[in-house]
Coordinates of C-alpha atoms (C1' of nucleotides) in Angstrom, one line a residue:
Chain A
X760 CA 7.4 -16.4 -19.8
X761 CA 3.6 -15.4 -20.4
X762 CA 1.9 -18.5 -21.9
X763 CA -1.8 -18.4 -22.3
X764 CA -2.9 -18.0 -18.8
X765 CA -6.0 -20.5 -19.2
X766 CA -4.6 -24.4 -19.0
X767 CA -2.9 -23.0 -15.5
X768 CA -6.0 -21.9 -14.3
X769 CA -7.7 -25.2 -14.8
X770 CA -4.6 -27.4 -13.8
X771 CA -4.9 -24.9 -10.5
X772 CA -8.6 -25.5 -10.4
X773 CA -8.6 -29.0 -10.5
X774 CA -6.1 -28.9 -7.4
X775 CA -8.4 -27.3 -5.7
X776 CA -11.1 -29.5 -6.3
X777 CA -9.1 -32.6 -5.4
X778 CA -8.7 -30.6 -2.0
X779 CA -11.7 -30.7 -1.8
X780 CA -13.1 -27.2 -2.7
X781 CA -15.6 -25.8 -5.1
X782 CA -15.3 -24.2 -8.5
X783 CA -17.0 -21.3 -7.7
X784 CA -16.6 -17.7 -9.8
X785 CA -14.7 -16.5 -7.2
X786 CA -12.0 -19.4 -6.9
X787 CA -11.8 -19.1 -11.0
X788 CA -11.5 -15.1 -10.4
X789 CA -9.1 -15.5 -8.2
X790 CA -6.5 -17.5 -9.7
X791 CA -6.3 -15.6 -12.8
X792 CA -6.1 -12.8 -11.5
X793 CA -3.1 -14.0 -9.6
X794 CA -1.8 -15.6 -12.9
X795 CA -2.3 -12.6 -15.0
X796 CA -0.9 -10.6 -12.5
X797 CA 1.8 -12.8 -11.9
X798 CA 3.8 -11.2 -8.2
X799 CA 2.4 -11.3 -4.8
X800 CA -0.9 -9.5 -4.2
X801 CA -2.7 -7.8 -1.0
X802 CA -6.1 -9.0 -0.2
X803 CA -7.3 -5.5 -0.9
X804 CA -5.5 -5.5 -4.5
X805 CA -7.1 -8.6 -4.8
X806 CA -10.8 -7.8 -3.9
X807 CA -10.2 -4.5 -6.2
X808 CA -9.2 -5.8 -8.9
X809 CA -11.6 -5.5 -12.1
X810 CA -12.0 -9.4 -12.4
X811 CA -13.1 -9.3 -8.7
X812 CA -14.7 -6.6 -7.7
X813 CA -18.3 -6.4 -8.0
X814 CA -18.2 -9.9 -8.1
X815 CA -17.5 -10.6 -4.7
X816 CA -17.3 -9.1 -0.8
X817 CA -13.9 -8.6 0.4
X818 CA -14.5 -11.2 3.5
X819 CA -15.1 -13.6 0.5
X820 CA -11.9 -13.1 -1.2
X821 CA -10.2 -13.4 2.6
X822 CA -11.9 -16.6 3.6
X823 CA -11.1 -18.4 -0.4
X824 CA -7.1 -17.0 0.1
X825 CA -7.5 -18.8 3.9
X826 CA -8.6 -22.3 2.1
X827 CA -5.9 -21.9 -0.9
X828 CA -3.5 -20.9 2.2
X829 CA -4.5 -24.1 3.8
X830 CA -4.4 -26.7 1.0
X831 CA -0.9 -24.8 -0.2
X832 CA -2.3 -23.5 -3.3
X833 CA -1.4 -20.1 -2.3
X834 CA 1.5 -18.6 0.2
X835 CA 0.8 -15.9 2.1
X836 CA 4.1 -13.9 2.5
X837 CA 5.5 -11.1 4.9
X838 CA 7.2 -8.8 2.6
X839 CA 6.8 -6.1 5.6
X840 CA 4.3 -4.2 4.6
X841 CA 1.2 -3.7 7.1
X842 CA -1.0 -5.5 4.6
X843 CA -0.2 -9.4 3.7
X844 CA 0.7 -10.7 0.3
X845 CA -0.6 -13.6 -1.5
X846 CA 0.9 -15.8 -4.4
X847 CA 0.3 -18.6 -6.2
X848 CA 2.5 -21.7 -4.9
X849 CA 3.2 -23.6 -8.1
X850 CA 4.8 -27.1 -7.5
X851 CA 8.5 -27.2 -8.3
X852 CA 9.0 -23.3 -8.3
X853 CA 10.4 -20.9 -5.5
X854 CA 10.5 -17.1 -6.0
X855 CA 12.7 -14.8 -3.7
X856 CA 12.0 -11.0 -4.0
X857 CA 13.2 -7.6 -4.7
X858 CA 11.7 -5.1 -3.1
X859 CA 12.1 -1.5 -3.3
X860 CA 11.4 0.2 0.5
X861 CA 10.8 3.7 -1.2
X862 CA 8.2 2.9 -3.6
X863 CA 7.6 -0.3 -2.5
X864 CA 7.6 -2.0 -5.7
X865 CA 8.1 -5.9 -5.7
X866 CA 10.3 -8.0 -8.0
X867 CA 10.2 -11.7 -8.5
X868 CA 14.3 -12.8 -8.5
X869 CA 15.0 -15.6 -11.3
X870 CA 18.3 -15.9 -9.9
X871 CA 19.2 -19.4 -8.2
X872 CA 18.0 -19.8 -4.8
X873 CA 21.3 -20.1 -2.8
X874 CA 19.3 -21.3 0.4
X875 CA 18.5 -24.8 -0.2
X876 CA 21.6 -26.3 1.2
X877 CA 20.9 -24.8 4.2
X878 CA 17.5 -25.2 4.8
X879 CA 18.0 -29.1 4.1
X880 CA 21.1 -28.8 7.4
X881 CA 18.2 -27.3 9.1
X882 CA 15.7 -29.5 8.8
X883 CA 18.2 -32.7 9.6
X884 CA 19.2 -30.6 12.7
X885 CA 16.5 -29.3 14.4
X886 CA 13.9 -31.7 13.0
X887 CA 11.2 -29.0 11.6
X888 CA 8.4 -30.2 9.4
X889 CA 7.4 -28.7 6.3
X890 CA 10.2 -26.6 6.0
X891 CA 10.2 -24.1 3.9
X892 CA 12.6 -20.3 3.2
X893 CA 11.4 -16.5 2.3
X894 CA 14.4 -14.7 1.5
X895 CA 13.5 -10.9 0.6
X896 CA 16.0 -8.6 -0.1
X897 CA 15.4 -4.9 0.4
X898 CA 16.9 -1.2 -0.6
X899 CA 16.5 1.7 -2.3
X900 CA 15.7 1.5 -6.5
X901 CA 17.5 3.8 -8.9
X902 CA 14.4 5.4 -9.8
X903 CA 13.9 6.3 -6.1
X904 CA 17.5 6.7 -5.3
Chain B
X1046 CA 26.3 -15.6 24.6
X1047 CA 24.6 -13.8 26.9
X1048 CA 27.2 -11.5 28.0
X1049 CA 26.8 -8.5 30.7
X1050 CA 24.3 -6.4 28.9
X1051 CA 25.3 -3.3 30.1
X1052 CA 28.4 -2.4 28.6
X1053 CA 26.2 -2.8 24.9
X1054 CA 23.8 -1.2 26.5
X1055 CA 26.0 1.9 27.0
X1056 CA 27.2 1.3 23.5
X1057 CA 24.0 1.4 21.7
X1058 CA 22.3 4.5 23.7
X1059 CA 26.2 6.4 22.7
X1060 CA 24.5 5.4 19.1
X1061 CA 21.7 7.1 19.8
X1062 CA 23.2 10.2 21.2
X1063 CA 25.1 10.4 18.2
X1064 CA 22.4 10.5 16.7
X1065 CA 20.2 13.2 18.0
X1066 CA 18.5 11.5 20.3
X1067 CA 17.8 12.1 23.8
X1068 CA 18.9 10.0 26.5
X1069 CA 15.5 9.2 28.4
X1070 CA 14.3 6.2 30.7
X1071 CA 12.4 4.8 27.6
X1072 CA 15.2 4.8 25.6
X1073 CA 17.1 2.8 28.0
X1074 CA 14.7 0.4 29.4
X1075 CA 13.9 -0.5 25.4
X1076 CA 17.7 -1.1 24.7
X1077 CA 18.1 -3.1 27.5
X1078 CA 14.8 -5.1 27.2
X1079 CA 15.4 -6.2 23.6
X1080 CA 19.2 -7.1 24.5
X1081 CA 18.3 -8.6 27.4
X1082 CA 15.3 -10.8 25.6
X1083 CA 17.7 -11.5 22.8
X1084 CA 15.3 -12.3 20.3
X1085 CA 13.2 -10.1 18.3
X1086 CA 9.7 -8.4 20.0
X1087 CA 6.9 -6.9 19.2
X1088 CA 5.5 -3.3 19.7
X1089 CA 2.9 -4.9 22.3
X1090 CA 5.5 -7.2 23.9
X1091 CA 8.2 -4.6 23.9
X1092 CA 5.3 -2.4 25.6
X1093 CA 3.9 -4.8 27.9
X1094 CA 7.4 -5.9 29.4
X1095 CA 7.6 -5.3 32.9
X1096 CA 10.7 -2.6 31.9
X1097 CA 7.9 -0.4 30.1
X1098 CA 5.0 -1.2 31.7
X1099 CA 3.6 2.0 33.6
X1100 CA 6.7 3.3 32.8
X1101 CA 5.7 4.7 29.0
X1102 CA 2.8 4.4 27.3
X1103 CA 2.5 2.1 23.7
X1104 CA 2.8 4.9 21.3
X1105 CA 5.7 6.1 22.7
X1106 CA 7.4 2.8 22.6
X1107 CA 5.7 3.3 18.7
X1108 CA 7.8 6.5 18.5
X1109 CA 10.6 5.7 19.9
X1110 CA 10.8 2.4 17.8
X1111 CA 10.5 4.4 14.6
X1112 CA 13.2 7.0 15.4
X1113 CA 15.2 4.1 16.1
X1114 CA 14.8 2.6 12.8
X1115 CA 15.2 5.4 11.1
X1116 CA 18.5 5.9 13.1
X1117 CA 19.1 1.9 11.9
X1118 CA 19.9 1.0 15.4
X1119 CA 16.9 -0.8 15.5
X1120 CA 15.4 -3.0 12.2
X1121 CA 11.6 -3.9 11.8
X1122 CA 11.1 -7.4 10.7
X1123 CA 8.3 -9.0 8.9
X1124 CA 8.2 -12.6 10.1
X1125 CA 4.4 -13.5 9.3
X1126 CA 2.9 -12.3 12.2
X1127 CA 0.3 -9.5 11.5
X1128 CA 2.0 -7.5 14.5
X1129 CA 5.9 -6.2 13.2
X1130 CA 8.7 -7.5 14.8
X1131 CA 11.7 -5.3 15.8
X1132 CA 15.3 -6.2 16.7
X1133 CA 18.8 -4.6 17.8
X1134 CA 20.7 -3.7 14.6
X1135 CA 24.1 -4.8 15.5
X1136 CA 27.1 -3.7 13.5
X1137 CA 28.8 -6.4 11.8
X1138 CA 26.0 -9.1 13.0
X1139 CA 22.8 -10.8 10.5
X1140 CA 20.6 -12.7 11.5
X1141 CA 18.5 -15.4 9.6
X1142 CA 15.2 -16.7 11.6
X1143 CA 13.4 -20.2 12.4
X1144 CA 10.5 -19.6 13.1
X1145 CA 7.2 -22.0 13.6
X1146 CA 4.0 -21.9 12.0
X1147 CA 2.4 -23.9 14.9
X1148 CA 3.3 -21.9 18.3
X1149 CA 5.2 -19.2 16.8
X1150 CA 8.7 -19.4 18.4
X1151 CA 11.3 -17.6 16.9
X1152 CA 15.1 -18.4 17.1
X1153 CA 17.7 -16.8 15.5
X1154 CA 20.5 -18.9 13.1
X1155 CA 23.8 -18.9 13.9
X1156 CA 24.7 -20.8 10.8
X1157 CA 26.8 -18.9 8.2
X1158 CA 24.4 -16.5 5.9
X1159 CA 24.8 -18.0 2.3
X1160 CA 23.2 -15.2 0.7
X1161 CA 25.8 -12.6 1.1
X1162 CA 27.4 -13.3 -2.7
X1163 CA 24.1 -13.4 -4.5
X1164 CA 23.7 -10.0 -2.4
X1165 CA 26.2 -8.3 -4.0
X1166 CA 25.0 -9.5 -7.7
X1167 CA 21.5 -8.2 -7.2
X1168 CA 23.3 -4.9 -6.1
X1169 CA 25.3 -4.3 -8.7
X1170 CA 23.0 -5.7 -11.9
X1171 CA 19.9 -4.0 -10.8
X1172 CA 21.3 -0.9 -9.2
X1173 CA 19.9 -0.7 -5.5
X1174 CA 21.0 1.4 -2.6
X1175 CA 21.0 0.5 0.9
X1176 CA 20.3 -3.0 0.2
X1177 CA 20.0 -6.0 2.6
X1178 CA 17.8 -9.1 3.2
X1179 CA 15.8 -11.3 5.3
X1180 CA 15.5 -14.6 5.5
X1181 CA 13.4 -16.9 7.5
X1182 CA 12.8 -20.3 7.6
X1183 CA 9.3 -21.9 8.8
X1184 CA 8.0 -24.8 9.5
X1185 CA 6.6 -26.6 12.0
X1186 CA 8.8 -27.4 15.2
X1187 CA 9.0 -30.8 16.8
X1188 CA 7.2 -29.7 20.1
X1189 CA 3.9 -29.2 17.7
X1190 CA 4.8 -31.9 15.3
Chain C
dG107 C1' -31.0 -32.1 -0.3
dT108 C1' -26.8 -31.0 2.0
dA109 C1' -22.8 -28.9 3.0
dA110 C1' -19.7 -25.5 1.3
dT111 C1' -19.6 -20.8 0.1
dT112 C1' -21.1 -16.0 0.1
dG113 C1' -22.5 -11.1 1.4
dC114 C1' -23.2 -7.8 4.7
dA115 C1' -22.3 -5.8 8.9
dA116 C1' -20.0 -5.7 13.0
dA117 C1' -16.0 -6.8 15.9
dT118 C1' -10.9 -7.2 16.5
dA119 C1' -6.2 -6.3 16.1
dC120 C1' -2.5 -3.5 15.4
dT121 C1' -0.8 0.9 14.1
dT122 C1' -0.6 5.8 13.7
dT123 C1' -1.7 10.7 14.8
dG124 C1' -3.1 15.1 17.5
dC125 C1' -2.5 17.9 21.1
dC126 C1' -0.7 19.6 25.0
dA127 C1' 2.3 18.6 29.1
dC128 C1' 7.0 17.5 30.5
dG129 C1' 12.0 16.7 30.7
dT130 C1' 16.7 16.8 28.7
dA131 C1' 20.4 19.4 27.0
Chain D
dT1164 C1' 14.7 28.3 27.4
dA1165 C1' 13.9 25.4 23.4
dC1166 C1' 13.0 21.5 21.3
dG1167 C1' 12.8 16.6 21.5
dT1168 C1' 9.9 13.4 24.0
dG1169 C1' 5.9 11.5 26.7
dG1170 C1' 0.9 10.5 27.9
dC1171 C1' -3.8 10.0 26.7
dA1172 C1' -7.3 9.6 23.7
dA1173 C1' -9.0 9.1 19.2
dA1174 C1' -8.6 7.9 14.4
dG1175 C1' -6.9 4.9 10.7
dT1176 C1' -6.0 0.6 8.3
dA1177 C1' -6.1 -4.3 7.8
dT1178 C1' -8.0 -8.5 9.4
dT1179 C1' -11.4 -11.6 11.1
dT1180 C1' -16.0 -13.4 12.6
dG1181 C1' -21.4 -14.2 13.0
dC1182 C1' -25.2 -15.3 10.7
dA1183 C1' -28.7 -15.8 7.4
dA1184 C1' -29.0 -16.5 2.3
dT1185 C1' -27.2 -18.7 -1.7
dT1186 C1' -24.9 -22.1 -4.6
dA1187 C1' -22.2 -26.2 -6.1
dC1188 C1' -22.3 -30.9 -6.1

DNA sequence: GTAATTGCAAATACTTTGCCACGTA
DNA sequence: TACGTGGCAAAGTATTTGCAATTAC
């Protein structure tokens, strides 16, 4: 499930670029970090993490998720915590979660994504563009329970 | 629909009472401002609604809000927005969202939930209590299109 | 060289809590 | 009366912006 993290990182790179952004350390940082990591991050995770911190401000790592928000290299999810989550959008893939409200841990579900159908009736019926689904389950996990 | 709200009214602050909760003007006007609305609010809109206004200050809306949750009569909602969103928990009802990225409007689905059966997989392979979901759909609407 | 990007610091936004007064049961 | 609830003010947490310095192209 884990291959070598680094022809992602420059396949996601050179999306970028074509967006029109630079290669900077940070943008590199930040996408394997997000790789490695591999589930929805906060910004603060994020600007704490080893790869990143010391290497750049916080307002940094905020303004580079904003731009990889806004080209749609990144999706910045709900997931109802106070703080926002941030995950790599990878063409042709679609993750729904599992989240734990105890201990708040998050799982990526591999299962198929029943939605689909519906969100296709909704775009034909109510004429949304650039539709697109969360679907987050929530409870308690055995280890909490 | 939108049927005389006072009857559910009466209904959900009997809920409450079960509960342990007092029966106090906030308590009502909050019930009644959220049926009445219909859609799910914010802590600052549920305040600044001319029910609440100068009638109870925002952290007691907070409070109040939060026993209700705990008491599930009430759910907190992620939908994207960095303020929470919180909505009547009715027995027997779900809701899915539309909501747009553009202007932020937020309607409700009345479409059939096809989520329910994958549900009940995820509880039983991975174990979790108290489980339910949340879906939304977003996109941009036609008004901002 | 030029425009995008960064760091630092300050400003916002939203949420949460402390403490004492008040009202419901 | 007693304990849940309310108001006000302050603190906490997460996000967002201004501006001058730096860096990628």
């Amino acid at each position: 499930m884990k291959s070598t993290p680094i022809p992602a990182v420059q396949e996601i790179i050179a999306r970028c670029r074509m967006a029109g952004l630079r290669r900077t350390k940070a943008l590199e940082q930040l996408v394997m970090t997000l790789l490695e990591i591999g589930r929805p991050m906060t910004l603060s995770e994020l600007a704490a993490s080893n790869r990143l911190t010391d290497q750049c401000d916080k307002a940094t790592v905020f303004r580079l998720l904003q731009r990889l928000v806004d080209h749609a290299v990144v999706r910045r999810l709900g997931l109802h915590e106070r703080a926002a989550y941030f995950t790599l959008l990878m063409p042709g893939k679609h993750s729904d979660y599992l989240i734990c409200t105890s201990c708040g841990s998050i799982e990526a579900i591999t299962a198929a994504c029943p939605v689909h159908q519906l969100e296709e009736e909704i775009r034909v019926k109510t004429g949304f563009r650039q539709l697109y689904h969360e679907l987050e389950f929530f409870g308690v996990c055995p280890k909490c329970a």
